[in-house]
Coordinates of C-alpha atoms and ligand atoms in Angstrom, one line a residue:
Chain I
M9 CA 90.9 43.7 118.3
R10 CA 93.8 45.6 116.4
Q11 CA 97.2 45.9 117.4
I12 CA 98.8 49.4 117.1
S13 CA 102.1 50.9 117.7
L14 CA 102.8 54.3 118.4
R15 CA 105.2 56.8 120.3
L16 CA 103.2 58.1 123.2
N17 CA 105.1 61.0 124.7
G18 CA 108.4 59.9 123.3
V19 CA 107.9 56.1 124.6
A20 CA 107.2 53.3 122.2
R21 CA 104.0 51.5 123.0
T22 CA 102.0 48.7 121.5
V23 CA 98.4 48.5 122.6
E24 CA 95.3 46.3 121.6
I25 CA 92.2 48.3 120.7
E26 CA 88.8 47.9 119.1
D27 CA 88.4 50.2 116.0
Q28 CA 85.7 52.4 117.4
V29 CA 88.0 53.5 120.3
L30 CA 88.7 57.2 120.5
L31 CA 92.1 58.8 121.0
V32 CA 91.1 60.4 124.1
E33 CA 89.6 57.2 125.3
L34 CA 92.9 55.4 124.8
V35 CA 95.3 58.0 126.5
R36 CA 93.0 58.4 129.3
S37 CA 92.8 54.7 129.9
L38 CA 96.6 54.7 129.8
G39 CA 96.4 57.1 133.0
L40 CA 97.1 60.2 130.9
T41 CA 94.1 62.2 132.2
G42 CA 95.4 65.4 131.4
T43 CA 93.6 65.2 128.1
K44 CA 90.1 66.5 128.9
V45 CA 86.8 66.0 127.2
S46 CA 84.2 68.9 127.2
C47 CA 82.0 69.7 124.1
D48 CA 82.7 66.2 122.5
T49 CA 82.2 67.9 119.1
E50 CA 85.6 69.4 117.8
V51 CA 84.5 72.8 119.0
C52 CA 86.2 73.6 122.4
G53 CA 89.9 72.3 122.1
A54 CA 90.1 70.7 125.6
C55 CA 90.9 67.5 124.1
T56 CA 93.8 68.8 121.9
V57 CA 96.6 66.6 121.3
L58 CA 99.5 66.6 118.9
L59 CA 99.5 63.9 116.3
D60 CA 102.9 63.8 114.4
G61 CA 103.0 67.5 115.5
R62 CA 99.7 68.5 114.2
P63 CA 97.0 69.5 116.9
V64 CA 93.7 67.1 116.5
S65 CA 90.6 66.8 118.6
A66 CA 91.2 63.6 120.4
C67 CA 87.6 63.4 121.2
T68 CA 86.6 62.8 117.6
T69 CA 89.9 61.1 116.2
L70 CA 90.0 57.3 116.3
A71 CA 92.7 55.8 118.2
L72 CA 93.8 53.4 115.4
E73 CA 95.0 56.9 113.6
A74 CA 98.0 56.8 116.0
D75 CA 99.4 53.7 114.6
G76 CA 103.0 54.3 113.5
R77 CA 102.8 57.8 114.4
S78 CA 103.6 59.9 117.4
V79 CA 101.2 61.3 119.9
L80 CA 102.0 64.1 122.4
T81 CA 99.8 64.9 125.4
I82 CA 100.3 67.4 128.1
E83 CA 102.1 64.8 130.2
G84 CA 104.8 64.5 127.7
L85 CA 106.0 68.4 127.8
A86 CA 107.9 68.8 130.9
K87 CA 111.3 67.3 131.2
A88 CA 112.0 65.7 134.6
N89 CA 111.3 68.5 136.9
Q90 CA 111.9 71.3 134.2
L91 CA 108.5 72.7 133.0
H92 CA 108.3 73.5 129.5
P93 CA 108.5 77.1 128.7
L94 CA 104.8 77.3 127.7
Q95 CA 103.9 75.7 131.0
Q96 CA 105.9 78.1 133.0
A97 CA 104.6 81.1 130.8
F98 CA 101.0 80.1 131.7
I99 CA 101.8 80.2 135.4
D100 CA 103.9 83.3 135.2
N101 CA 101.0 85.1 133.5
F102 CA 98.0 83.7 135.3
A103 CA 96.7 82.1 132.1
F104 CA 94.4 79.7 134.0
Q105 CA 92.0 79.6 136.7
C106 CA 90.1 76.1 136.7
G107 CA 92.6 74.8 134.3
F108 CA 90.3 72.6 132.3
C109 CA 91.1 74.2 129.0
T110 CA 94.8 74.5 129.7
P111 CA 96.3 71.3 128.5
G112 CA 94.5 71.8 125.1
M113 CA 95.5 75.6 125.0
I114 CA 99.2 74.6 125.8
L115 CA 99.3 72.0 123.0
A116 CA 97.6 74.0 120.5
A117 CA 100.2 76.9 121.2
K118 CA 103.0 74.4 121.0
A119 CA 101.8 73.5 117.5
L120 CA 101.8 77.2 116.6
L121 CA 105.3 78.0 118.1
D122 CA 106.9 74.9 116.4
E123 CA 105.7 76.3 113.2
R124 CA 106.1 79.9 113.7
P125 CA 108.5 80.7 116.6
S126 CA 107.7 84.3 116.9
P127 CA 104.1 84.8 116.0
T128 CA 102.2 88.3 116.5
A129 CA 99.4 88.7 119.0
E130 CA 96.9 88.6 116.0
E131 CA 98.4 85.3 114.7
V132 CA 98.0 83.7 118.4
R133 CA 94.3 84.7 118.5
R134 CA 93.5 83.3 115.1
W135 CA 95.3 80.0 115.8
M136 CA 93.7 79.7 119.2
E137 CA 90.3 80.8 118.3
G138 CA 89.2 76.9 118.3
N139 CA 90.4 76.6 121.9
I140 CA 87.7 77.9 124.3
C141 CA 88.1 79.1 127.8
R142 CA 85.4 79.6 130.3
C143 CA 86.8 81.3 133.1
T144 CA 90.2 83.1 132.6
G145 CA 89.6 85.2 129.6
Y146 CA 91.7 85.3 126.6
Q147 CA 94.1 88.1 127.1
S148 CA 96.3 86.3 129.7
I149 CA 96.5 83.2 127.5
V150 CA 97.7 85.3 124.4
D151 CA 100.1 87.1 126.7
A152 CA 101.4 83.6 128.1
V153 CA 101.9 82.3 124.5
L154 CA 103.8 85.4 123.3
D155 CA 105.9 85.4 126.5
A156 CA 106.7 81.7 125.8
A157 CA 107.8 82.5 122.4
G158 CA 110.2 85.1 123.7
R159 CA 111.7 82.6 126.3
R160 CA 112.2 79.6 124.0
P161 CA 115.7 78.0 123.9
Chain X
M985 CA 81.8 56.8 122.9
L986 CA 81.1 55.2 119.6
R987 CA 79.1 52.1 118.9
R988 CA 81.2 49.1 117.5
F989 CA 82.2 49.1 113.8
E990 CA 85.1 47.9 111.7
V991 CA 87.6 50.1 109.9
H992 CA 89.0 48.7 106.6
R993 CA 92.3 50.5 105.3
A994 CA 92.3 50.5 101.8
T995 CA 95.7 50.9 100.0
S996 CA 94.4 51.2 96.6
V997 CA 91.5 52.9 94.8
E998 CA 90.5 49.5 93.5
E999 CA 90.3 48.1 97.0
A1000 CA 88.2 50.9 98.3
V1001 CA 85.7 50.4 95.4
D1002 CA 85.6 46.8 95.8
L1003 CA 85.0 47.3 99.7
R1004 CA 82.0 49.7 98.7
V1005 CA 80.6 47.1 96.4
R1006 CA 81.0 44.3 99.2
Y1007 CA 79.4 46.3 102.0
G1008 CA 77.0 48.6 100.2
D1009 CA 75.0 50.6 102.6
D1010 CA 76.4 49.1 105.7
A1011 CA 79.7 51.0 104.7
A1012 CA 80.7 54.6 104.6
V1013 CA 83.9 56.2 103.1
Y1014 CA 86.2 57.6 106.0
A1015 CA 88.6 60.5 105.5
G1016 CA 89.3 62.9 108.2
G1017 CA 86.3 61.7 110.1
T1018 CA 85.5 65.4 111.3
E1019 CA 82.0 65.0 110.0
L1020 CA 81.5 61.3 109.8
L1021 CA 82.7 60.4 113.3
L1022 CA 80.6 63.5 114.7
A1023 CA 77.4 62.1 113.1
M1024 CA 78.0 58.7 114.3
K1025 CA 78.6 60.0 118.0
L1026 CA 75.6 62.1 117.8
G1027 CA 73.8 59.0 116.7
I1028 CA 72.5 60.7 113.3
A1029 CA 74.2 58.0 111.4
R1030 CA 75.4 54.4 112.0
W1031 CA 77.7 52.2 109.8
A1032 CA 79.1 48.8 110.6
H1033 CA 82.1 49.4 108.3
L1034 CA 84.3 52.4 107.6
I1035 CA 86.4 52.3 104.3
D1036 CA 89.4 54.4 105.4
V1037 CA 90.9 56.1 102.1
K1038 CA 93.9 57.7 103.8
P1039 CA 96.3 55.0 103.3
I1040 CA 95.9 55.3 99.5
R1041 CA 99.1 56.9 98.4
E1042 CA 97.9 58.4 95.2
L1043 CA 95.1 60.4 96.9
S1044 CA 97.3 62.5 99.0
R1045 CA 99.2 64.4 96.5
V1046 CA 98.6 67.9 95.1
A1047 CA 99.8 68.1 91.4
V1048 CA 100.2 71.2 89.5
A1049 CA 100.1 70.9 85.5
R1050 CA 100.1 73.6 83.2
D1051 CA 96.3 74.2 83.3
T1052 CA 95.0 72.2 86.1
V1053 CA 95.8 72.0 89.9
R1054 CA 94.6 68.4 90.9
I1055 CA 94.1 67.8 94.5
G1056 CA 94.0 64.3 95.8
A1057 CA 91.0 63.3 97.9
T1058 CA 92.9 62.8 101.1
V1059 CA 94.7 66.5 101.0
T1060 CA 93.5 68.3 104.2
H1061 CA 92.7 71.9 104.8
W1062 CA 95.7 72.2 106.7
D1063 CA 97.7 70.9 103.7
L1064 CA 96.1 73.4 101.2
E1065 CA 96.6 76.6 103.3
R1066 CA 100.3 75.7 103.3
H1067 CA 100.9 74.1 100.0
P1068 CA 103.5 76.2 98.2
D1069 CA 102.0 75.7 94.7
V1070 CA 98.4 76.3 96.0
T1071 CA 99.6 79.5 97.7
R1072 CA 101.2 80.4 94.4
V1073 CA 98.7 79.5 91.8
L1074 CA 95.4 79.7 93.7
P1075 CA 95.9 82.1 96.5
A1076 CA 92.2 82.9 97.2
L1077 CA 91.7 79.2 97.8
A1078 CA 94.7 79.0 100.1
R1079 CA 93.4 81.9 102.2
L1080 CA 90.0 80.4 102.3
E1081 CA 91.3 77.2 103.6
A1082 CA 93.0 78.9 106.4
S1083 CA 89.7 80.3 107.5
V1084 CA 87.7 77.0 107.5
A1085 CA 86.6 75.7 110.9
N1086 CA 89.5 75.5 113.7
V1087 CA 93.1 74.5 113.4
R1088 CA 92.1 70.9 114.5
V1089 CA 89.3 70.4 112.0
R1090 CA 91.8 71.6 109.3
A1091 CA 94.5 69.4 110.4
A1092 CA 92.2 66.3 110.0
G1093 CA 89.4 67.4 107.5
T1094 CA 89.8 66.8 103.9
L1095 CA 88.6 69.1 101.0
A1096 CA 87.1 66.0 99.2
G1097 CA 85.3 65.1 102.5
N1098 CA 83.9 68.5 102.8
I1099 CA 82.6 68.4 99.2
A1100 CA 81.3 64.7 99.6
F1101 CA 79.3 65.5 102.6
A1102 CA 77.5 68.4 100.8
E1103 CA 76.7 70.2 104.1
P1104 CA 75.4 73.5 102.8
H1105 CA 77.4 75.5 105.6
A1106 CA 80.7 75.2 104.0
D1107 CA 83.2 77.6 102.5
P1108 CA 85.0 75.8 99.6
P1109 CA 82.2 75.1 97.4
A1110 CA 81.4 78.6 96.6
L1111 CA 84.9 79.6 95.4
L1112 CA 85.3 76.3 93.7
V1113 CA 82.2 76.5 91.7
A1114 CA 83.4 80.1 90.8
L1115 CA 86.7 78.7 89.6
G1116 CA 85.1 76.1 87.5
A1117 CA 86.3 73.2 89.7
R1118 CA 85.6 69.5 88.7
V1119 CA 85.5 66.4 90.8
V1120 CA 87.0 63.0 89.9
A1121 CA 85.0 60.0 90.8
R1122 CA 86.2 56.2 90.4
G1123 CA 83.9 53.2 90.6
R1124 CA 83.4 49.7 89.1
R1125 CA 83.0 51.3 85.7
G1126 CA 86.1 53.4 85.7
E1127 CA 86.7 57.1 86.1
R1128 CA 84.5 60.2 85.3
T1129 CA 84.9 63.8 85.9
L1130 CA 82.2 66.1 86.5
P1131 CA 81.7 69.9 87.2
L1132 CA 81.4 70.4 91.1
E1133 CA 78.3 72.2 90.3
E1134 CA 76.6 68.9 88.9
F1135 CA 78.1 66.8 91.7
V1136 CA 76.3 68.5 94.6
T1137 CA 72.7 68.0 94.1
G1138 CA 71.1 69.1 97.3
M1139 CA 71.7 69.4 101.1
Y1140 CA 73.8 66.4 102.0
Q1141 CA 73.2 64.9 98.5
T1142 CA 75.6 64.3 95.7
A1143 CA 75.9 62.6 92.4
L1144 CA 78.4 59.9 93.9
G1145 CA 77.4 56.3 93.0
G1146 CA 77.2 53.8 95.6
D1147 CA 80.4 52.0 94.1
E1148 CA 82.3 55.3 93.7
I1149 CA 84.9 57.2 95.7
L1150 CA 86.1 60.7 95.1
T1151 CA 89.7 60.6 93.9
A1152 CA 90.5 64.2 93.2
V1153 CA 89.2 67.9 92.9
E1154 CA 90.5 69.5 89.8
V1155 CA 90.7 73.3 89.6
P1156 CA 91.7 75.0 86.4
V1157 CA 94.7 77.4 86.7
P1158 CA 93.2 80.9 86.6
A1159 CA 94.1 83.1 83.6
P1160 CA 96.9 85.5 84.2
D1161 CA 94.6 88.5 84.0
A1162 CA 92.0 86.6 86.5
R1163 CA 91.5 87.6 90.2
A1164 CA 89.4 85.8 92.7
A1165 CA 88.3 86.8 96.3
Y1166 CA 86.1 84.9 98.9
V1167 CA 84.5 86.8 101.8
K1168 CA 82.3 85.3 104.6
F1169 CA 80.3 86.1 107.6
Q1170 CA 80.4 83.7 110.4
V1171 CA 79.2 83.6 114.1
L1172 CA 78.8 79.9 114.9
E1173 CA 81.2 77.2 113.9
R1174 CA 80.2 77.3 110.2
P1175 CA 79.8 80.3 107.8
S1176 CA 76.4 81.9 107.6
V1177 CA 77.2 83.2 104.2
G1178 CA 80.0 83.1 101.8
V1179 CA 80.5 85.0 98.7
A1180 CA 83.1 84.2 95.9
I1181 CA 84.1 86.1 92.9
V1182 CA 86.3 85.4 90.1
A1183 CA 86.8 87.7 87.1
K1184 CA 89.3 88.8 84.5
V1185 CA 90.0 92.6 85.0
N1186 CA 91.3 94.6 82.2
G1187 CA 92.5 98.0 83.8
A1188 CA 89.9 98.7 86.2
S1189 CA 86.9 97.1 84.6
F1190 CA 85.6 93.6 84.2
A1191 CA 86.7 91.7 81.0
G1192 CA 83.6 89.6 80.5
P1193 CA 81.1 89.1 83.2
P1194 CA 82.4 87.8 86.7
A1195 CA 81.8 84.5 88.1
V1196 CA 79.8 85.2 91.4
V1197 CA 78.7 82.3 93.6
V1198 CA 76.9 82.5 96.8
G1199 CA 77.5 79.6 99.4
A1200 CA 76.0 78.6 102.8
V1201 CA 72.7 80.3 102.7
D1202 CA 71.0 78.0 100.4
E1203 CA 70.6 74.3 99.9
L1204 CA 73.4 74.5 97.2
P1205 CA 76.1 77.1 96.2
R1206 CA 74.1 79.5 93.8
R1207 CA 75.4 81.5 90.8
V1208 CA 74.7 85.0 90.4
D1209 CA 73.5 86.4 87.2
T1210 CA 76.3 88.9 86.3
A1211 CA 75.7 89.4 82.5
A1212 CA 75.0 93.1 82.9
L1213 CA 78.3 93.5 84.4
A1214 CA 80.5 92.6 81.4
G1215 CA 82.9 95.5 80.7
A1216 CA 81.6 97.3 83.9
S1217 CA 84.1 99.4 86.0
L1218 CA 85.0 97.9 89.4
A1219 CA 84.9 101.1 91.2
D1220 CA 81.3 102.2 89.9
A1221 CA 78.9 102.3 92.8
R1222 CA 76.1 101.3 90.5
V1223 CA 78.0 98.0 89.8
A1224 CA 78.1 97.3 93.5
D1225 CA 74.4 97.9 93.7
A1226 CA 73.6 95.8 90.7
L1227 CA 75.6 92.8 92.0
A1228 CA 74.1 93.0 95.4
A1229 CA 70.6 93.1 93.9
S1230 CA 71.4 90.3 91.4
A1231 CA 73.2 88.1 94.5
R1232 CA 69.9 88.6 96.6
A1233 CA 67.7 87.4 93.9
A1234 CA 70.0 84.4 93.2
V1235 CA 69.4 82.6 96.6
S1236 CA 66.4 81.2 98.5
P1237 CA 67.9 81.2 101.9
V1238 CA 67.1 78.3 104.4
A1239 CA 66.2 79.8 107.9
D1240 CA 68.2 78.2 110.6
L1241 CA 70.4 79.0 113.7
A1242 CA 72.6 81.4 111.4
G1243 CA 69.5 83.5 110.7
S1244 CA 66.1 84.0 109.1
E1245 CA 65.5 84.1 105.3
E1246 CA 65.4 87.8 105.3
Y1247 CA 68.4 88.4 107.4
K1248 CA 70.4 85.8 105.2
R1249 CA 69.1 87.5 102.0
H1250 CA 70.2 91.0 103.4
L1251 CA 73.7 89.6 104.4
V1252 CA 74.0 88.2 100.9
G1253 CA 73.7 91.8 99.4
V1254 CA 76.3 93.2 102.0
F1255 CA 78.7 90.3 101.4
A1256 CA 78.4 90.6 97.5
R1257 CA 79.4 94.2 97.8
R1258 CA 82.3 93.4 100.0
A1259 CA 83.5 90.6 97.6
L1260 CA 83.7 93.2 95.0
T1261 CA 85.8 95.4 97.1
A1262 CA 88.3 92.4 98.0
L1263 CA 88.6 91.8 94.4
A1264 CA 89.2 95.5 93.6
A1265 CA 91.8 95.6 96.2
G1266 CA 93.9 93.0 94.7
Ligands
LIG2381 C1 83.6 72.2 114.5 C2 83.4 72.2 113.0 C3 83.7 73.3 112.4 C4 83.6 73.5 111.0 N1 83.7 74.5 110.3 C5 83.6 74.5 109.0 C6 83.8 75.8 108.3 O1 83.8 77.0 108.8 N2 83.7 75.7 106.8 C7 83.5 74.6 106.2 O2 83.8 74.5 105.0 N3 83.4 73.4 106.8 C8 83.6 73.2 108.0 N4 83.6 72.0 108.9 C9 83.2 71.0 108.1 C10 84.8 70.6 107.5 O3 85.3 71.0 106.4 C11 84.6 69.1 107.2 O4 84.4 68.4 108.4 C12 85.9 68.3 106.6 O5 86.5 68.8 105.7 C13 85.3 67.0 106.2 O6 86.4 66.2 105.7 P1 86.7 64.8 106.4 O7 87.9 64.4 105.4 O8 86.8 65.0 107.9 O9 85.4 63.9 106.0 P2 84.8 62.7 106.7 O10 84.2 63.0 108.0 O11 85.9 61.5 106.7 O12 83.6 62.4 105.6 C14 82.7 63.3 105.3 C15 81.8 62.7 104.4 O13 82.3 62.5 103.2 C16 82.5 61.2 102.7 N5 83.8 61.2 102.0 C17 84.9 61.5 102.4 N6 85.9 61.2 101.6 C18 85.4 60.7 100.7 C19 85.9 60.3 99.3 N7 87.3 60.5 98.9 N8 85.1 59.8 98.5 C20 83.7 59.8 98.7 N9 83.1 60.1 99.8 C21 83.9 60.6 100.8 C22 82.2 60.4 103.9 O14 81.7 59.2 103.6 C23 81.3 61.2 104.6 O15 79.9 61.1 104.3 C24 83.5 72.2 110.2 C25 83.4 70.9 111.0 C26 83.5 70.9 112.4 C27 83.5 69.6 113.0
LIG2382 S1 86.2 67.9 123.7 FE1 87.2 67.6 121.9 S2 87.1 69.5 120.9 FE2 85.9 69.7 122.7
LIG2383 S1 90.8 78.2 132.8 FE1 88.9 77.4 133.2 S2 88.0 76.9 131.2 FE2 89.9 78.0 131.0

């Protein structure tokens, strides 16, 4: 067993894990089931979380990589009852149907907007090309990200 | 779900080398894990010990000297596409890095890991070979530097010794009158074909033969014979024809999900022309 300390959605946590435990297994075991697993091979983005602000595939990242770092999952975005602008924009633009891809989409988009607050539609498409949606279609997702970029505080 | 293993976080190259010697075939070097963990999850490979090289501080740096850009072994694709010195001195490499895989694989995957895995369907090797890149490896008997072309010996095969780790990739700073371009075609997660061209250009003509390397279709990156193009004009249609023919002749494509041998050979010709067009454009 190995002890790791991380900031998980802003809260300091110390947990004991075995080395082979994946980051997605850790966060889901802590009740944060917003992070999904679909392809399990780094292709679809359903498992996207931010590790020190960078998007990673939690399905293929060891949990021990989070030691001394901060992890943001979809549960960490809203403040009290106030949705994050990206979450609100996804609702307003009908950017999800089943919602399975949505946590990963929103976190990937957050990483983009943190680095480039006013991206073009083309930049959004390129950045999000590794996040796959099987039901909504991508136009409304791109619209939502651009909309959120416009509303940011 | 992964089967049980132990991760050893090395904090110096010496420690990593000692761990390789101690655990031998039971251990693998672990960097971003984008290939390694996937192979382990799919059951293609199994190791009881992973030697994590990311905590080794000296491997995380990009250093630009007068004639060489030295890229530490744990520098990621993400780092390279943004690095101010790389975008300035090696803009074609920075652009290539921004087109590797997806944003998550770029954020975790390292350039050295890409090279050490020697998966033929890769982007950086073609351009790096054309740029004359070298790799630096350190083992029990010290450090050695060898051309990337000699390091990669086959599909998933390299000249890395059982006690060695890669410490850096060194890229010569291109001459002021040199230009470089990389173009690729991709339908799945990885490139079907990539063509790199590096050339000194004098006015609108090649000063000497351009370095042209085809990646992803064959077992290894393949150099194209361009001796006949020395001094030729970039805009001459016959030059594009000659380059395309020479590029097709340089490869023995491996048929796979990305296409048949015939189709890939055709693509190589098309993308050799496009590489020339990209070079001529800037
Ligand atoms: C979905 C997906 C899409 C991809 N698309 C592309 C693409 O479009 N183009 C492309 O070029 N590549 C692509 N890749 C490959 C990607 O570039 C590599 O996965 C990544 O760069 C490998 O680096 P890593 O640090 O993750 O290596 P790891 O997975 O950690 O290691 C890979 C191999 O290298 C060895 N190794 C790593 N570091 C060292 C070292 N310092 N010394 C000695 N040995 C070492 C390991 O032992 C292992 O054998 C893709 C991968 C995935 C999963
Ligand atoms: S589940 Fe991780 S990328 Fe698809
Ligand atoms: S909303 Fe169903 S997969 Fe995207």
